[in-house]
Coordinates of C-alpha atoms in Angstrom, one line a residue:
Chain Z
M321 CA -10.7 -9.1 31.2
E322 CA -11.6 -7.4 28.0
S323 CA -10.7 -9.5 24.6
T324 CA -9.9 -8.0 21.2
D325 CA -12.4 -8.6 18.5
P326 CA -11.2 -10.5 16.0
V327 CA -9.9 -8.2 13.0
T328 CA -10.5 -9.1 9.4
R329 CA -10.2 -7.3 6.1
T330 CA -13.1 -5.4 5.0
P331 CA -14.1 -5.5 1.2
A332 CA -12.7 -1.6 0.8
Q333 CA -9.4 -2.9 2.6
N334 CA -9.6 -5.9 0.3
A335 CA -10.1 -3.7 -2.9
Q336 CA -6.9 -1.1 -1.7
L337 CA -4.9 -4.4 -1.1
A338 CA -5.7 -5.9 -4.8
L339 CA -4.5 -2.3 -6.1
L340 CA -1.2 -2.8 -4.2
L341 CA -0.5 -6.3 -4.9
E342 CA -1.2 -5.7 -8.3
V343 CA 1.8 -3.2 -8.7
S344 CA 3.9 -5.5 -6.6
G345 CA 3.9 -8.5 -9.3
T346 CA 7.1 -8.9 -11.1
P347 CA 7.8 -9.3 -14.4
K348 CA 4.7 -7.8 -16.0
P349 CA 6.1 -6.7 -19.4
G350 CA 5.3 -2.9 -20.1
N351 CA 4.3 -1.9 -16.7
V352 CA 5.2 -0.6 -13.7
D353 CA 6.3 -3.3 -11.1
R354 CA 8.1 -3.5 -8.0
E355 CA 11.4 -3.6 -10.4
R356 CA 10.6 -1.5 -13.7
E357 CA 9.4 2.1 -13.3
Y358 CA 9.1 4.6 -16.0
D359 CA 11.3 8.2 -15.5
D360 CA 7.7 9.7 -15.1
L361 CA 5.9 6.9 -13.5
L362 CA 7.2 5.5 -10.5
F363 CA 6.5 2.4 -8.2
E364 CA 5.6 5.1 -5.3
H365 CA 3.0 6.9 -7.7
F366 CA 0.7 3.5 -7.6
V367 CA 1.3 3.3 -4.0
A368 CA 0.1 6.5 -3.2
G369 CA -2.7 6.3 -5.4
A370 CA -3.8 3.2 -4.0
V371 CA -3.4 5.3 -0.4
G372 CA -5.6 7.7 -1.8
A373 CA -8.7 5.9 -3.6
F374 CA -9.6 4.3 -0.5
D375 CA -12.4 6.6 0.8
G376 CA -14.1 6.1 -2.5
L377 CA -13.4 2.4 -2.0
Q378 CA -15.3 2.7 1.3
L379 CA -18.0 4.4 -0.1
A380 CA -18.6 2.1 -2.8
A381 CA -18.6 -0.9 -0.2
D382 CA -21.0 1.1 2.1
G383 CA -23.7 1.0 -1.0
E384 CA -23.4 4.7 -2.2
A385 CA -24.0 5.2 -5.8
V386 CA -21.3 3.9 -8.0
G387 CA -20.7 6.8 -10.3
R388 CA -20.2 8.9 -6.9
S389 CA -17.8 6.7 -5.5
F390 CA -15.8 6.4 -8.5
E391 CA -15.4 9.9 -8.7
R392 CA -14.2 9.9 -5.0
A393 CA -12.0 7.1 -5.6
I394 CA -10.3 9.0 -8.6
A395 CA -10.0 12.1 -7.2
G396 CA -7.8 10.5 -3.8
M397 CA -6.1 8.4 -6.6
S398 CA -4.9 11.2 -8.5
Q399 CA -3.2 13.1 -5.6
Q400 CA 0.1 12.1 -6.6
G401 CA 2.9 13.0 -9.1
G402 CA 2.3 10.4 -11.6
G403 CA -1.2 11.2 -13.0
N404 CA -3.5 8.6 -14.0
T405 CA -2.2 5.4 -12.4
Q406 CA -5.3 3.5 -11.7
F407 CA -8.2 4.5 -13.2
G408 CA -9.1 1.4 -15.3
A409 CA -8.6 -0.9 -12.3
L410 CA -10.9 1.6 -10.0
L411 CA -13.3 1.0 -12.8
L412 CA -13.2 -2.1 -12.6
I413 CA -13.1 -2.5 -9.0
V414 CA -15.8 -0.6 -8.0
P415 CA -18.9 -2.2 -9.5
L416 CA -17.4 -5.3 -7.5
L417 CA -16.8 -3.7 -4.7
A418 CA -20.5 -2.5 -4.8
A419 CA -21.8 -5.8 -5.3
T420 CA -20.4 -6.9 -1.8
A421 CA -22.7 -4.1 0.0
S422 CA -25.7 -6.5 -0.6
G423 CA -23.9 -10.0 0.4
P424 CA -21.0 -12.4 -0.8
L425 CA -19.6 -11.0 -4.0
T426 CA -21.0 -13.2 -7.2
R427 CA -21.2 -12.6 -10.8
D428 CA -25.0 -12.2 -10.6
R429 CA -24.7 -9.5 -7.9
A430 CA -22.0 -7.8 -10.0
A431 CA -23.9 -7.8 -12.9
G432 CA -26.9 -6.3 -10.8
V433 CA -25.0 -3.2 -10.0
V434 CA -24.4 -2.5 -13.9
Q435 CA -27.8 -3.1 -14.5
E436 CA -28.8 -0.5 -12.0
T437 CA -26.8 2.2 -12.7
T438 CA -28.4 5.7 -13.3
V439 CA -28.2 8.6 -15.3
E440 CA -26.7 10.2 -12.6
D441 CA -23.4 7.6 -12.3
A442 CA -23.0 8.4 -16.0
V443 CA -22.7 12.2 -15.3
D444 CA -20.5 11.3 -12.1
F445 CA -18.4 9.1 -14.4
Y446 CA -18.0 12.1 -17.0
R447 CA -16.9 14.5 -14.3
E448 CA -13.9 12.5 -14.0
F449 CA -12.4 13.5 -17.2
D450 CA -12.3 16.9 -15.7
H451 CA -9.4 15.7 -13.4
V452 CA -7.3 13.1 -15.1
N453 CA -5.9 12.8 -18.4
V454 CA -7.1 9.3 -19.9
A455 CA -6.2 7.9 -23.0
V456 CA -9.1 7.0 -25.4
D457 CA -10.0 6.9 -29.1
E458 CA -11.8 9.4 -31.1
P459 CA -15.6 8.6 -30.4
P460 CA -17.7 6.8 -33.0
E461 CA -19.9 8.6 -35.5
G462 CA -22.8 10.2 -33.7
M463 CA -21.3 10.0 -30.6
E464 CA -19.3 13.3 -30.5
P465 CA -21.5 15.1 -27.7
L466 CA -20.3 12.0 -25.4
D467 CA -16.7 12.4 -26.2
V468 CA -15.4 11.8 -22.4
R469 CA -12.6 14.5 -23.4
R470 CA -15.8 17.0 -23.0
G471 CA -15.5 15.9 -18.9
S472 CA -18.6 17.5 -17.2
N473 CA -19.9 19.4 -20.4
A474 CA -20.9 16.3 -21.8
E475 CA -23.7 16.2 -18.9
Q476 CA -26.6 17.9 -21.0
A477 CA -25.7 15.1 -23.8
I478 CA -25.9 12.4 -21.0
R479 CA -29.3 13.9 -19.7
D480 CA -30.9 14.4 -23.3
R481 CA -30.5 10.5 -24.0
E482 CA -31.0 9.2 -20.6
L483 CA -28.3 7.3 -20.7
T484 CA -27.1 5.2 -17.4
L485 CA -23.6 4.5 -16.8
G486 CA -24.2 0.7 -18.1
A487 CA -25.4 1.6 -21.3
L488 CA -22.4 4.1 -21.5
M489 CA -19.7 1.3 -20.9
E490 CA -22.3 -0.8 -23.4
E491 CA -21.3 1.5 -26.3
S492 CA -17.5 1.0 -25.5
A493 CA -17.5 -2.4 -25.0
D494 CA -16.2 -3.9 -28.2
R495 CA -13.4 -1.4 -28.3
D496 CA -12.5 -1.2 -24.3
G497 CA -11.5 -4.4 -22.1
I498 CA -12.9 -2.6 -19.1
A499 CA -16.1 -1.8 -20.6
A500 CA -16.6 -5.3 -21.8
E501 CA -16.2 -6.9 -18.5
W502 CA -19.0 -4.1 -17.2
T503 CA -21.1 -5.6 -20.5
R504 CA -20.7 -8.9 -20.2
G505 CA -20.9 -10.0 -16.4
F506 CA -17.1 -9.5 -15.9
P507 CA -16.3 -13.2 -17.4
R508 CA -12.3 -12.7 -17.6
T509 CA -12.2 -11.1 -14.2
F510 CA -14.1 -13.7 -12.2
E511 CA -12.1 -16.4 -14.5
A512 CA -9.2 -15.0 -13.4
A513 CA -10.0 -14.6 -10.1
T514 CA -10.3 -18.6 -10.0
G515 CA -7.0 -19.3 -11.4
L516 CA -5.3 -17.2 -8.9
Q517 CA -7.1 -18.9 -5.7
R518 CA -6.2 -22.3 -7.3
S519 CA -2.3 -21.7 -7.9
D520 CA 0.1 -21.3 -5.0
G521 CA 3.2 -19.6 -3.6
P522 CA 3.5 -15.7 -3.1
V523 CA 0.5 -13.6 -4.3
T524 CA 2.8 -11.3 -6.4
N525 CA 3.8 -14.2 -8.1
R526 CA 0.7 -15.4 -8.8
A527 CA -0.3 -12.0 -10.1
S528 CA 2.4 -11.7 -12.5
A529 CA 1.8 -15.0 -14.0
L530 CA -1.9 -14.1 -14.3
F531 CA -0.8 -11.0 -16.0
L532 CA 1.0 -13.2 -18.9
A533 CA -1.5 -15.6 -19.3
L534 CA -4.1 -13.0 -19.9
L535 CA -1.3 -10.8 -22.1
A536 CA -1.3 -13.8 -24.3
S537 CA -5.3 -14.7 -24.1
E538 CA -6.6 -11.3 -25.9
V539 CA -5.1 -7.9 -27.4
D540 CA -4.9 -5.3 -25.0
T541 CA -7.3 -2.5 -25.7
F542 CA -5.0 0.1 -23.9
V543 CA -2.3 -1.0 -26.4
V544 CA -4.6 -0.8 -29.2
T545 CA -5.9 2.5 -28.1
Q546 CA -1.9 4.1 -27.3
H547 CA -0.2 3.0 -30.0
D548 CA -2.4 0.8 -32.8
S549 CA -3.8 -3.1 -33.4
E550 CA -0.6 -4.1 -34.9
T551 CA 1.6 -3.4 -31.8
A552 CA -1.4 -5.0 -29.8
L553 CA -0.9 -8.0 -31.6
E554 CA 2.6 -8.3 -31.2
V555 CA 2.3 -7.7 -27.5
K556 CA -0.1 -10.8 -27.5
E557 CA 2.2 -12.9 -29.7
R558 CA 5.2 -12.0 -27.5
A559 CA 3.4 -13.0 -24.2
E560 CA 2.4 -16.6 -26.1
A561 CA 6.2 -17.0 -27.0
V562 CA 7.0 -16.4 -23.3
L563 CA 4.5 -19.0 -22.1
R564 CA 6.1 -21.2 -24.6
G565 CA 9.2 -20.4 -23.1
D566 CA 11.0 -19.2 -26.3
E567 CA 11.2 -15.5 -24.8
D568 CA 12.5 -14.2 -21.5
P569 CA 9.8 -12.4 -19.6
Y570 CA 12.3 -10.2 -18.1
E571 CA 14.0 -8.9 -21.1
L572 CA 10.5 -8.5 -22.5
A573 CA 9.6 -6.2 -19.9
T574 CA 12.7 -4.1 -20.1
E575 CA 12.2 -4.3 -24.0
F576 CA 8.4 -2.9 -23.7
V577 CA 9.2 -0.2 -21.0
D578 CA 12.1 1.1 -23.5
R579 CA 9.3 1.2 -26.1
G580 CA 6.7 2.5 -24.0
I581 CA 4.3 0.0 -24.6
N582 CA 2.2 -0.3 -21.4
P583 CA -0.9 -3.1 -21.4
G584 CA -2.8 -1.4 -19.0
T585 CA -6.1 -2.8 -19.5
T586 CA -4.5 -6.4 -18.4
A587 CA -3.1 -5.1 -15.3
D588 CA -6.6 -3.6 -14.6
I589 CA -8.1 -7.3 -14.9
V590 CA -5.3 -8.7 -12.6
A591 CA -6.3 -5.7 -10.1
G592 CA -9.9 -6.8 -10.5
A593 CA -9.3 -10.5 -10.1
L594 CA -6.9 -10.0 -7.2
F595 CA -9.7 -8.3 -5.3
I596 CA -12.2 -11.2 -6.4
A597 CA -10.0 -13.8 -5.0
L598 CA -9.0 -12.0 -1.6
E599 CA -12.9 -11.7 -1.2
G600 CA -13.0 -15.7 -1.9
E601 CA -10.2 -18.2 -0.6
L602 CA -7.1 -16.0 -1.4
R603 CA -4.5 -15.4 1.6
V604 CA -1.5 -13.0 2.1
Chain M
M785 CA -22.2 22.8 -12.0
E786 CA -21.0 21.3 -8.8
S787 CA -17.5 21.2 -8.4
T788 CA -15.6 18.5 -6.7
D789 CA -13.4 19.4 -3.6
P790 CA -10.1 19.3 -3.6
V791 CA -8.7 16.1 -2.2
T792 CA -5.1 15.8 0.1
R793 CA -4.3 13.1 1.8
T794 CA -5.0 12.9 5.6
P795 CA -2.6 12.2 8.4
A796 CA -3.6 8.8 8.6
Q797 CA -3.2 8.5 5.3
N798 CA 0.1 9.7 5.3
A799 CA 1.1 7.4 8.2
Q800 CA -0.1 4.4 5.8
L801 CA 1.9 5.7 2.7
A802 CA 5.0 6.2 5.2
L803 CA 4.5 2.1 6.1
L804 CA 4.3 1.4 2.5
L805 CA 7.2 3.5 1.0
E806 CA 9.7 2.3 3.7
V807 CA 9.4 -1.3 2.3
S808 CA 9.4 -0.1 -0.8
G809 CA 13.0 1.6 -0.7
T810 CA 15.8 -0.7 -2.2
P811 CA 18.3 -1.7 -1.2
K812 CA 18.3 -1.8 2.8
P813 CA 20.5 -4.4 3.5
G814 CA 19.1 -7.1 5.8
N815 CA 15.5 -6.2 5.8
V816 CA 12.6 -6.9 3.1
D817 CA 12.2 -4.9 0.6
R818 CA 10.9 -4.3 -3.2
E819 CA 13.8 -6.9 -4.5
R820 CA 14.4 -8.9 -1.2
E821 CA 12.2 -11.4 0.8
Y822 CA 12.8 -13.9 3.3
D823 CA 10.9 -17.2 2.4
D824 CA 8.0 -16.9 5.4
L825 CA 8.5 -13.1 5.2
L826 CA 7.6 -11.5 2.0
F827 CA 7.0 -7.9 0.8
E828 CA 3.3 -8.8 0.3
H829 CA 2.8 -9.1 4.1
F830 CA 4.4 -5.7 4.5
V831 CA 1.6 -4.3 2.3
A832 CA -1.3 -6.3 3.8
G833 CA 0.1 -5.1 7.3
A834 CA 0.0 -1.3 6.2
V835 CA -3.8 -2.3 4.7
G836 CA -4.6 -3.5 7.7
A837 CA -3.0 -0.9 10.1
F838 CA -4.9 2.1 8.6
D839 CA -8.2 1.9 11.1
G840 CA -6.0 2.0 14.3
L841 CA -4.0 5.0 12.4
Q842 CA -7.2 6.6 11.9
L843 CA -8.3 6.5 15.7
A844 CA -4.6 8.1 16.7
A845 CA -5.6 11.0 14.0
D846 CA -9.1 11.6 15.5
G847 CA -7.5 11.5 18.7
E848 CA -8.5 8.4 20.3
A849 CA -5.9 7.4 23.2
V850 CA -2.4 6.2 22.2
G851 CA -2.9 3.1 23.8
R852 CA -6.1 1.9 22.3
S853 CA -5.2 3.3 18.8
F854 CA -2.0 1.4 19.2
E855 CA -3.7 -1.9 19.7
R856 CA -6.2 -1.4 17.0
A857 CA -3.2 -0.6 14.5
I858 CA -1.3 -4.1 15.6
A859 CA -4.6 -6.3 15.5
G860 CA -5.2 -5.2 11.9
M861 CA -1.7 -5.3 10.9
S862 CA -1.3 -8.8 12.0
Q863 CA -4.1 -10.3 9.7
Q864 CA -1.6 -11.6 7.3
G865 CA 0.7 -14.6 7.0
G866 CA 4.1 -12.8 7.7
G867 CA 3.8 -12.3 11.5
N868 CA 5.1 -8.9 13.1
T869 CA 5.7 -7.0 10.5
Q870 CA 5.7 -3.3 11.4
F871 CA 5.0 -2.9 15.4
G872 CA 7.8 -0.8 15.8
A873 CA 7.2 1.3 12.9
L874 CA 3.7 1.7 14.3
L875 CA 4.6 2.3 18.0
L876 CA 6.7 5.2 16.4
I877 CA 3.9 6.5 14.3
V878 CA 1.2 6.3 16.5
P879 CA 2.4 9.3 19.1
L880 CA 3.5 11.4 16.0
L881 CA 0.1 10.8 14.4
A882 CA -2.1 11.6 17.6
A883 CA 0.0 14.6 17.7
T884 CA -1.6 15.7 14.7
A885 CA -4.8 15.7 16.3
S886 CA -4.0 19.2 18.1
G887 CA -2.6 21.3 15.2
P888 CA 0.4 20.6 12.8
L889 CA 3.4 18.0 13.6
T890 CA 6.2 19.4 15.8
R891 CA 8.8 18.1 18.3
D892 CA 6.9 19.8 21.3
R893 CA 3.6 18.3 20.5
A894 CA 4.5 14.9 20.0
A895 CA 6.9 15.2 23.2
G896 CA 3.3 16.2 25.0
V897 CA 1.4 13.1 23.3
V898 CA 4.1 11.0 25.2
Q899 CA 3.8 13.2 29.0
E900 CA 0.1 12.5 28.4
T901 CA 0.0 8.9 28.0
T902 CA -1.7 7.2 31.0
V903 CA -1.7 3.8 32.9
E904 CA -4.7 2.7 30.4
D905 CA -2.3 2.9 27.5
A906 CA 0.3 1.1 29.1
V907 CA -2.3 -1.7 29.7
D908 CA -3.7 -1.6 26.0
F909 CA 0.2 -1.8 24.9
Y910 CA 0.7 -4.9 27.1
R911 CA -2.3 -6.5 25.4
E912 CA -0.5 -6.3 22.4
F913 CA 1.8 -9.1 23.5
D914 CA -1.4 -11.5 23.6
H915 CA -1.5 -11.0 19.7
V916 CA 1.8 -10.8 18.2
N917 CA 5.8 -12.2 18.9
V918 CA 7.8 -9.5 19.4
A919 CA 11.6 -10.2 19.9
V920 CA 12.4 -9.0 23.4
D921 CA 15.1 -9.3 26.0
E922 CA 14.7 -10.6 29.6
P923 CA 13.5 -7.7 31.6
P924 CA 16.2 -6.1 33.9
E925 CA 16.2 -7.1 37.6
G926 CA 12.8 -6.1 39.5
M927 CA 11.0 -5.8 36.2
E928 CA 9.8 -9.2 35.9
P929 CA 6.3 -8.5 36.6
L930 CA 6.4 -6.3 34.0
D931 CA 8.0 -8.6 31.3
V932 CA 6.0 -7.9 28.2
R933 CA 5.7 -11.5 27.2
R934 CA 3.0 -11.7 30.2
G935 CA 0.9 -9.5 28.0
S936 CA -2.3 -8.8 29.5
N937 CA -1.2 -10.9 32.5
A938 CA 0.8 -7.6 33.6
E939 CA -2.0 -5.8 33.9
Q940 CA -2.1 -5.5 37.4
A941 CA 1.6 -4.8 38.3
I942 CA 1.4 -1.8 35.9
R943 CA -1.6 -1.1 37.9
D944 CA 0.0 -1.4 40.9
R945 CA 2.7 0.7 40.0
E946 CA 0.7 3.3 38.2
L947 CA 3.2 3.1 34.9
T948 CA 1.8 5.2 32.2
L949 CA 3.0 3.8 28.8
G950 CA 5.4 7.0 28.7
A951 CA 7.1 6.1 31.7
L952 CA 7.2 2.2 30.5
M953 CA 9.0 3.3 27.4
E954 CA 11.6 5.4 29.5
E955 CA 12.4 2.1 31.6
S956 CA 13.6 0.7 28.0
A957 CA 15.3 3.7 26.6
D958 CA 18.6 2.5 26.9
R959 CA 18.1 -0.7 25.1
D960 CA 15.4 -0.4 22.5
G961 CA 15.7 2.5 19.6
I962 CA 12.3 3.2 19.4
A963 CA 12.0 3.7 23.3
A964 CA 14.5 6.0 23.0
E965 CA 12.8 8.0 20.3
W966 CA 9.3 8.2 22.6
T967 CA 11.5 9.1 25.7
R968 CA 13.8 11.9 24.1
G969 CA 11.3 13.7 21.9
F970 CA 12.0 11.6 18.8
P971 CA 15.2 13.7 18.0
R972 CA 16.2 11.1 15.2
T973 CA 12.9 10.5 13.5
F974 CA 12.7 14.6 13.1
E975 CA 16.1 15.4 11.9
A976 CA 16.0 12.2 9.5
A977 CA 12.6 13.6 8.2
T978 CA 14.4 16.9 7.6
G979 CA 17.0 14.9 5.2
L980 CA 14.2 13.6 3.5
Q981 CA 12.7 16.8 2.9
R982 CA 15.9 18.3 1.5
S983 CA 17.0 15.5 -1.0
D984 CA 15.2 14.8 -4.0
G985 CA 14.8 11.9 -6.7
P986 CA 12.2 9.5 -6.0
V987 CA 11.0 8.7 -2.3
T988 CA 11.9 5.2 -2.2
N989 CA 15.3 6.0 -3.0
R990 CA 15.7 8.4 -0.6
A991 CA 14.0 5.9 2.0
S992 CA 16.8 3.7 1.2
A993 CA 19.6 6.2 1.3
L994 CA 18.3 7.4 4.9
F995 CA 18.4 3.8 6.1
L996 CA 21.9 3.4 5.1
A997 CA 22.8 6.5 7.0
L998 CA 21.0 5.9 10.3
L999 CA 22.6 2.1 10.0
A1000 CA 25.9 3.6 10.0
S1001 CA 25.3 6.2 12.8
E1002 CA 23.8 4.0 15.6
V1003 CA 23.7 0.4 16.5
D1004 CA 20.3 -1.2 15.7
T1005 CA 19.1 -2.0 18.9
F1006 CA 16.5 -5.0 17.3
V1007 CA 19.7 -6.5 15.8
V1008 CA 21.2 -6.3 19.4
T1009 CA 18.2 -8.1 20.7
Q1010 CA 17.8 -10.8 18.0
H1011 CA 21.7 -11.4 17.5
D1012 CA 23.9 -9.6 19.8
S1013 CA 25.9 -6.6 20.5
E1014 CA 29.1 -7.6 18.5
T1015 CA 26.7 -8.4 15.5
A1016 CA 25.1 -5.0 15.8
L1017 CA 28.6 -3.4 15.8
E1018 CA 29.4 -5.2 12.9
V1019 CA 26.5 -4.2 10.8
K1020 CA 27.1 -0.7 11.8
E1021 CA 30.5 -1.1 10.4
R1022 CA 29.6 -2.7 7.3
A1023 CA 27.1 0.2 7.0
E1024 CA 29.9 2.7 7.2
A1025 CA 31.9 1.0 4.5
V1026 CA 28.9 1.5 2.6
L1027 CA 28.8 5.1 2.8
R1028 CA 32.7 5.4 2.2
G1029 CA 32.3 3.2 -1.3
D1030 CA 34.0 0.5 0.4
E1031 CA 31.4 -2.0 0.4
D1032 CA 28.5 -2.7 -2.5
P1033 CA 25.2 -2.2 -0.8
Y1034 CA 23.5 -5.0 -2.8
E1035 CA 25.9 -7.7 -1.9
L1036 CA 25.5 -6.4 1.5
A1037 CA 21.7 -6.8 1.5
T1038 CA 22.1 -10.4 0.1
E1039 CA 24.8 -11.2 2.9
F1040 CA 22.4 -9.9 5.4
V1041 CA 19.5 -11.6 4.3
D1042 CA 21.4 -14.8 3.8
R1043 CA 22.5 -14.3 7.8
G1044 CA 19.0 -13.4 8.7
I1045 CA 20.1 -10.0 10.2
N1046 CA 17.3 -7.4 10.0
P1047 CA 17.6 -4.1 11.3
G1048 CA 14.1 -3.4 12.1
T1049 CA 14.6 -0.3 14.5
T1050 CA 16.2 1.2 11.7
A1051 CA 13.6 0.8 9.1
D1052 CA 11.4 1.7 12.0
I1053 CA 12.9 5.1 12.2
V1054 CA 12.6 5.5 8.5
A1055 CA 8.8 4.7 8.5
G1056 CA 8.6 7.7 11.4
A1057 CA 10.6 10.1 9.2
L1058 CA 8.9 9.6 6.3
F1059 CA 5.5 10.1 7.9
I1060 CA 6.9 13.6 9.7
A1061 CA 8.1 14.6 6.2
L1062 CA 4.7 13.5 4.3
E1063 CA 3.0 15.7 6.7
G1064 CA 5.4 18.3 5.9
E1065 CA 6.9 19.0 2.3
L1066 CA 7.6 15.7 1.0
R1067 CA 5.9 15.1 -2.0
V1068 CA 5.1 11.8 -3.9

C-alpha cells in the first residue's frame, strides 16, 4: 500500500496566503477588505492579484534574482482590472522569500538578501514601472534621471551610477515605509510577525488588529504620497483614538473609504508580517 | 531593451481563482462567505485550502491522471484547520481542468475525460478518504465493499470489479449532485457558467446570485446527506422565496448558519461554473 507523503505549504504558498489573509482582515480603515470595496477596486482584484503573483513568488523562493522575481510577480499580479493591488506588499515579501532559499527566515538572512542585490536587480525593478501605475512623489533634487516614472528609460542612469536595488531603496528610506524596511533590516515587519504569533483567534482578526496597531504607531508613507503629511498625521491620530476606545473602527473605515484615504504601506507591512509568521508558528 | 512577455492566467490559476471567488461571494445562505463563518470553519480555512490545492490543480492541467491529480489537490487543500473545505469543488473542477490539457474547455472534452478514467483513478480517489472526513450516506445494498469510508481498504474490491472512477461516479449519480455532473457531461455547471459570462458587475456578486438561483432550482444533495430530504426541500423553497422577493437573503443566511444547514453541493457547482467562465470570457 503506497502512502501519501505529508504535504506542507511551501514558502511561496505561504507568501501567497499572506497576501490573501491581509486583504481578508476587517476592518482595516481605508483599505479594501472583506466588507469594504472601492467602486473601481474590488476585493476580487486583490484575490486575482495574489493568484497571479504566484509564479514570481516561486522564482524568489527558488533563488532567482530578486529583481527578476519581483518583475515576474508584478506582471502576474497586474492581470486583473483593479490595477496596482499589491506592489508594495510584493516589494516587501520578495526579499523575505528570497531569504528562505538559503535556510529558515531570519532578519540576518533577509538583510543579507538586500546587501547582495545587484545593478541588474535595480534595472529589473525599474522595468516594473512600465507596467503599473504606482503613486510616487517627485524625486529629490539630483535624482531626476532615476525617477521611477521613467521606467526602463532610467536604465542607463542606473548603470552609470552603478546603483544596486538595495542602494536605490536606501535613497527612499526616509520617505517610503517599505524602502525603510529594506534598508533597516525589516524591523517593523519582524516585530509585527512576533505579535501575530503570540496572539490568538482567527488569523484575519489578528491581521486587522495588527493593522490598527501599526497605523497608530507610525504615519503611513503611502498616505503622505497620495495626500499629504497632515492627512497622514490625522490617520495616525484617529487610529490611536480607535485603540483608546474613543472611535469606532467600522465608522472610521467607512469614513476613510469615502475620503479615499488608503493606508497602503501599513497594509503592506501586515502582509509581510503574515508571511514571516506563517513561516514560523502561525497556523491557519 | 528586453520586453516582458505578456502574462495571462493559466488554467490551474483560473481554477484556484474560482475556488477563491466562490467563497468570496456573499450572501450565500448557509455557507461560509466573506461575511459569515462557523466557529470552527472560517473564511481563512477556505483561502488556505485554495492555496494548498494548487499543486494538484497544476498536475491536472499538465495531463496527469485525474485520480492522482485529485489526490494531490485534496492532500494540499487539507493543510488547514477547517477540515474538508473544498472536496466537492475539487472533484468537480479536476476533470474540467484535465480537459483543458488537450484544448479549449468544452463539454465534449470534459465528458471525454470522464470516459477515459481508469481503475487506478478510482483507487486513488478512494485513497482520499484516508485523509479527509467527507459526509456520505450508507452505501446502497451490495455496494458495502465499496463504501468510501473504507478508504484505501476498498482497493481490492475496486480492482475485482474493474471499476473506473467514471463508473464509480455513475453509481452515485442519483443521490450526489457532483457525481451527477460527472455522469451527465456537466450540464448544470456549463449552463451556470454561461449565465456568469452574460451577467455583469463584480464577479463575487454574480457568484452569490448564481448560488441562490441554483439553490432554488434543485435540492442540494449535500443537505440531503447531512440532514434529510425534508430539510433539503425546505432549503430549495426558501431560496425560491428569496428570488420572488418574499425573503431576505441576509436573514436567511444567518438562519441557515445558525441551523448548520450548509448547501455545499450548490457551492461546488458555483466554483465549477466560475472556473469554466474564467476559461471563457469572464474577466476579473
